[in-house]
PDB file of C-alpha atoms in Angstrom:
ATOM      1  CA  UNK A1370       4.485 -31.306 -72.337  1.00 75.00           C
ATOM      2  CA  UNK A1371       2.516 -28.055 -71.877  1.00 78.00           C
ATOM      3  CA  UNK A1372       3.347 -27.871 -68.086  1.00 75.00           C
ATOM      4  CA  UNK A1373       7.115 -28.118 -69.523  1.00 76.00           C
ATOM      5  CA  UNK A1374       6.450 -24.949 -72.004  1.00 78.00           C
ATOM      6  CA  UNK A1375       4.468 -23.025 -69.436  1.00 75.00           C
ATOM      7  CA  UNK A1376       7.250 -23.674 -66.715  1.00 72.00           C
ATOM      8  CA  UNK A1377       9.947 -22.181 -69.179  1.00 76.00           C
ATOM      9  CA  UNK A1378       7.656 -19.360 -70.185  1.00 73.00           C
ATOM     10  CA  UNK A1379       7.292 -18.425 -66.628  1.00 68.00           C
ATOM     11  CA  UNK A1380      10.770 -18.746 -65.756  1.00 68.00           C
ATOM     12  CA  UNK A1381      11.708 -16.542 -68.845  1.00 76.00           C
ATOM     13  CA  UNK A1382       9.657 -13.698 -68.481  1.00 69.00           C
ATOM     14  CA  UNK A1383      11.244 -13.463 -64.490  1.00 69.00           C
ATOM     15  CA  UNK A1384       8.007 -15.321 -62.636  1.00 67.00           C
ATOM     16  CA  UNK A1385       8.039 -18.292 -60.652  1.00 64.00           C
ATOM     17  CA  UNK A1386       6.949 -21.968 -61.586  1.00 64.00           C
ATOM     18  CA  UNK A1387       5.870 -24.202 -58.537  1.00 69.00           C
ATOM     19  CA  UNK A1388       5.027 -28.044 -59.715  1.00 68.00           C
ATOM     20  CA  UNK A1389       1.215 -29.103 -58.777  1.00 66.00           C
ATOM     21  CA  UNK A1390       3.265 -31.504 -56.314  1.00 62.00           C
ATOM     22  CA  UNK A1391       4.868 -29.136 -54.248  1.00 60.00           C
ATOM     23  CA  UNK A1392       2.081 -26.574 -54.181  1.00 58.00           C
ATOM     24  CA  UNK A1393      -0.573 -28.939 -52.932  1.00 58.00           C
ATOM     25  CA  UNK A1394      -1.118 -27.761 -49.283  1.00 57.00           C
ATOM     26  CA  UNK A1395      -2.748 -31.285 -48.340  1.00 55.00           C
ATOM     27  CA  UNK A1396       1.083 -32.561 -47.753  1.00 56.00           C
ATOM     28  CA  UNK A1397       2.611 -32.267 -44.076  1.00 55.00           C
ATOM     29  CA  UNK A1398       5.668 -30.199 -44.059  1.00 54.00           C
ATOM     30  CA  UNK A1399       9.138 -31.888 -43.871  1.00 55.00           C
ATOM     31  CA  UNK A1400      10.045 -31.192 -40.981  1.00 54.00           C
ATOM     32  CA  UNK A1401       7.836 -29.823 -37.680  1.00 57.00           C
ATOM     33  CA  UNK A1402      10.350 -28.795 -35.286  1.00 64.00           C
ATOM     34  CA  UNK A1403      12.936 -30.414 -32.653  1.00 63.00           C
ATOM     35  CA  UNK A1404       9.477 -32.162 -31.133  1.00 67.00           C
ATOM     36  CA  UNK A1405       8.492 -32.136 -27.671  1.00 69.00           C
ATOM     37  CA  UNK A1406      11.301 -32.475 -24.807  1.00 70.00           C
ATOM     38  CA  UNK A1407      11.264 -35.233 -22.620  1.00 69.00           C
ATOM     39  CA  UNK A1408      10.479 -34.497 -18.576  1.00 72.00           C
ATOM     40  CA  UNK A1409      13.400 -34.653 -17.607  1.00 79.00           C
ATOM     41  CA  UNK A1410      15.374 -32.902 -14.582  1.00 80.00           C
ATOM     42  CA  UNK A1411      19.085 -31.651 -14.041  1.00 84.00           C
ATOM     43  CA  UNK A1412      19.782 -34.787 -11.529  1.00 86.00           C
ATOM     44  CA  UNK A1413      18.984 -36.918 -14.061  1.00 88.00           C
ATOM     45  CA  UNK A1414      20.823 -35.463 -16.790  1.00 87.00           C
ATOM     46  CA  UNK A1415      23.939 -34.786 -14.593  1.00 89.00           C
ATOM     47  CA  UNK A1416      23.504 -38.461 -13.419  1.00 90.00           C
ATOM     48  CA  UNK A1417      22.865 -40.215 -16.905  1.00 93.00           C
ATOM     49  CA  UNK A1418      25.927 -37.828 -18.649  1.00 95.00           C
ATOM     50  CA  UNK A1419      29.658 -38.791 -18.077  1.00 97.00           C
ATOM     51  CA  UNK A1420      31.618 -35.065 -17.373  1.00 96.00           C
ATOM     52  CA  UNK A1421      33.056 -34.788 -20.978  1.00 97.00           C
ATOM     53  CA  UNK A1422      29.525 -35.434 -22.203  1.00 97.00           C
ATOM     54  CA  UNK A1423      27.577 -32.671 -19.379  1.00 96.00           C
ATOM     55  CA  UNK A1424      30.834 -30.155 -21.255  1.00 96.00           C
ATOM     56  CA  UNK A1425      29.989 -31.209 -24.551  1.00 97.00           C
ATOM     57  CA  UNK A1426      25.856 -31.019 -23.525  1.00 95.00           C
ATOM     58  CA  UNK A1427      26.750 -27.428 -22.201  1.00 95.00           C
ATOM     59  CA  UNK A1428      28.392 -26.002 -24.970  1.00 96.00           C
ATOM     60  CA  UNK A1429      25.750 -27.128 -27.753  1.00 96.00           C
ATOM     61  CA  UNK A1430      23.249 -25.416 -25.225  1.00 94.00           C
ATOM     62  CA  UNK A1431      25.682 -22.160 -26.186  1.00 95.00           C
ATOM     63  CA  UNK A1432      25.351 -22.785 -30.139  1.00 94.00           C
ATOM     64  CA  UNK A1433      28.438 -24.232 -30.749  1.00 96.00           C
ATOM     65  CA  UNK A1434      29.373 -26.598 -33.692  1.00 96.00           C
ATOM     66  CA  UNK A1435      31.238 -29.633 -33.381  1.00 96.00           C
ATOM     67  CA  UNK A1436      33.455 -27.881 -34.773  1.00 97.00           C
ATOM     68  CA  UNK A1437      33.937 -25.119 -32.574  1.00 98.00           C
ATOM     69  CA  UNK A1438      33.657 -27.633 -29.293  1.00 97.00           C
ATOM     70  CA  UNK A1439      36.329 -29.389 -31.329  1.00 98.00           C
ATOM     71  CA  UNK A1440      38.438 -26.882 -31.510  1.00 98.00           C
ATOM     72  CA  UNK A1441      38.014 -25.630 -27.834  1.00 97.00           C
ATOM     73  CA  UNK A1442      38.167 -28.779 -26.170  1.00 98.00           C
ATOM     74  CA  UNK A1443      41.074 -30.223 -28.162  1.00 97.00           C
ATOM     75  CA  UNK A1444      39.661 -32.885 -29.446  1.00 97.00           C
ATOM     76  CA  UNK A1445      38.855 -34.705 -32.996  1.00 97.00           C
ATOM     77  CA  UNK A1446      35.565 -33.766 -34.719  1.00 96.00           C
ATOM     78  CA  UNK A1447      34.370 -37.585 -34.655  1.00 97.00           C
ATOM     79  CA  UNK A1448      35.424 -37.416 -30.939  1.00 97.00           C
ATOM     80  CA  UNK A1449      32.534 -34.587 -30.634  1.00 97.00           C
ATOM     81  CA  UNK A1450      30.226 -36.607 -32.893  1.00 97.00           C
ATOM     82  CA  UNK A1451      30.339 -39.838 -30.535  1.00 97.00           C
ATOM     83  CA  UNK A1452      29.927 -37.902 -27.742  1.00 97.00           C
ATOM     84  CA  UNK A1453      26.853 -36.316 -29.123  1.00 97.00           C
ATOM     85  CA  UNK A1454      25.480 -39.572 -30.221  1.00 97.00           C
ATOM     86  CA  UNK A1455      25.997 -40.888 -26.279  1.00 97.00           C
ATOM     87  CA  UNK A1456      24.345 -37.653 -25.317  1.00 96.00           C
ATOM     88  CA  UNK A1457      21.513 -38.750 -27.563  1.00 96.00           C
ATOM     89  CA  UNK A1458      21.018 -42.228 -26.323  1.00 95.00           C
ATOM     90  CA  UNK A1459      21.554 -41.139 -23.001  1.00 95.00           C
ATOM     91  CA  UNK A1460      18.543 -39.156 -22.548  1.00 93.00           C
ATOM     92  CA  UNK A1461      16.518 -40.629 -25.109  1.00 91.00           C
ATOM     93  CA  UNK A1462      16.541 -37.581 -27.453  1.00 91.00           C
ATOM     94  CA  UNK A1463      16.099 -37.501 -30.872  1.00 92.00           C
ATOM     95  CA  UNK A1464      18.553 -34.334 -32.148  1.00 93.00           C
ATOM     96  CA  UNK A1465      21.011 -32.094 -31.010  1.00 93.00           C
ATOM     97  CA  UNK A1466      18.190 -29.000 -31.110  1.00 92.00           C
ATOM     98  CA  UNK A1467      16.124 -31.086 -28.171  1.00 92.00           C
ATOM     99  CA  UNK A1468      19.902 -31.306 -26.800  1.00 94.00           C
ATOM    100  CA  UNK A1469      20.275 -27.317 -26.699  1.00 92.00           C
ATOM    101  CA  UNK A1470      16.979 -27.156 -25.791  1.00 90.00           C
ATOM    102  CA  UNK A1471      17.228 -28.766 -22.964  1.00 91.00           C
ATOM    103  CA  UNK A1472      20.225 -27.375 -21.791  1.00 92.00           C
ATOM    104  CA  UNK A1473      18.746 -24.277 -21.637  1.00 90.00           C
ATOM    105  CA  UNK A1474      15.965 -25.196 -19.689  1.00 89.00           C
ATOM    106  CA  UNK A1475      17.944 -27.054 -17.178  1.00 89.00           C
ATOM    107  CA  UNK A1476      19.819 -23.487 -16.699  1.00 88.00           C
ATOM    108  CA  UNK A1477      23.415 -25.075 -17.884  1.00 83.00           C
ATOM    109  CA  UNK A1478      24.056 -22.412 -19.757  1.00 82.00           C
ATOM    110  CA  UNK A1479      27.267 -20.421 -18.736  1.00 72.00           C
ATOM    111  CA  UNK A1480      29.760 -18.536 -20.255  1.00 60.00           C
ATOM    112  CA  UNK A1481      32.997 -21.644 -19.747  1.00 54.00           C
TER     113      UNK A1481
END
């Protein structure tokens, strides 16, 4: 019960109050990045990737949302999804920052 009081007590007189749990260092963080890239070359991903998917691959590479790809390409939102999930299997990635990630360092960037 004293935590409780000295929690309110901080948060009324404008400080800060930060639980023992979340202010013990000794935890790992949530979440450590996109994590590391697989080796993986532009023949591979150009041969592994359908066309709609290489477009889709190339425009996350940009920074686009599903949305926005969506929106450009005409198509639904879950359309966009399911091709990011194939993307995913695909080349054995775990999220759509390796996806960008990648893109960029295969050079598939470009302005289309």
């Amino acid at each position: 019960m004293e935590k409780v009081v000295d929690a309110i007590n901080a948060v009324i007189s404008g400080s800060h109050f930060l639980p023992d749990a979340l202010s013990n260092n000794s935890q790992p963080p949530v979440s450590s990045g996109p994590g590391p890239l697989p080796d993986l070359d532009l023949e591979r991903v150009m041969s592994a990737l359908t066309d709609r998917q290489l477009d889709i691959f190339r425009m996350i590479g940009q920074g686009k949302s599903n949305k926005v790809i969506a929106l450009e390409r005409e198509l639904s939102d879950n359309t966009i999804k399911v091709h990011v999930s194939a993307i995913l299997r695909a080349l054995e990635l775990k999220n759509r920052t390796q996806i960008g990630l990648l893109a960029q360092k295969l050079g598939l960037i470009n302005d289309n």
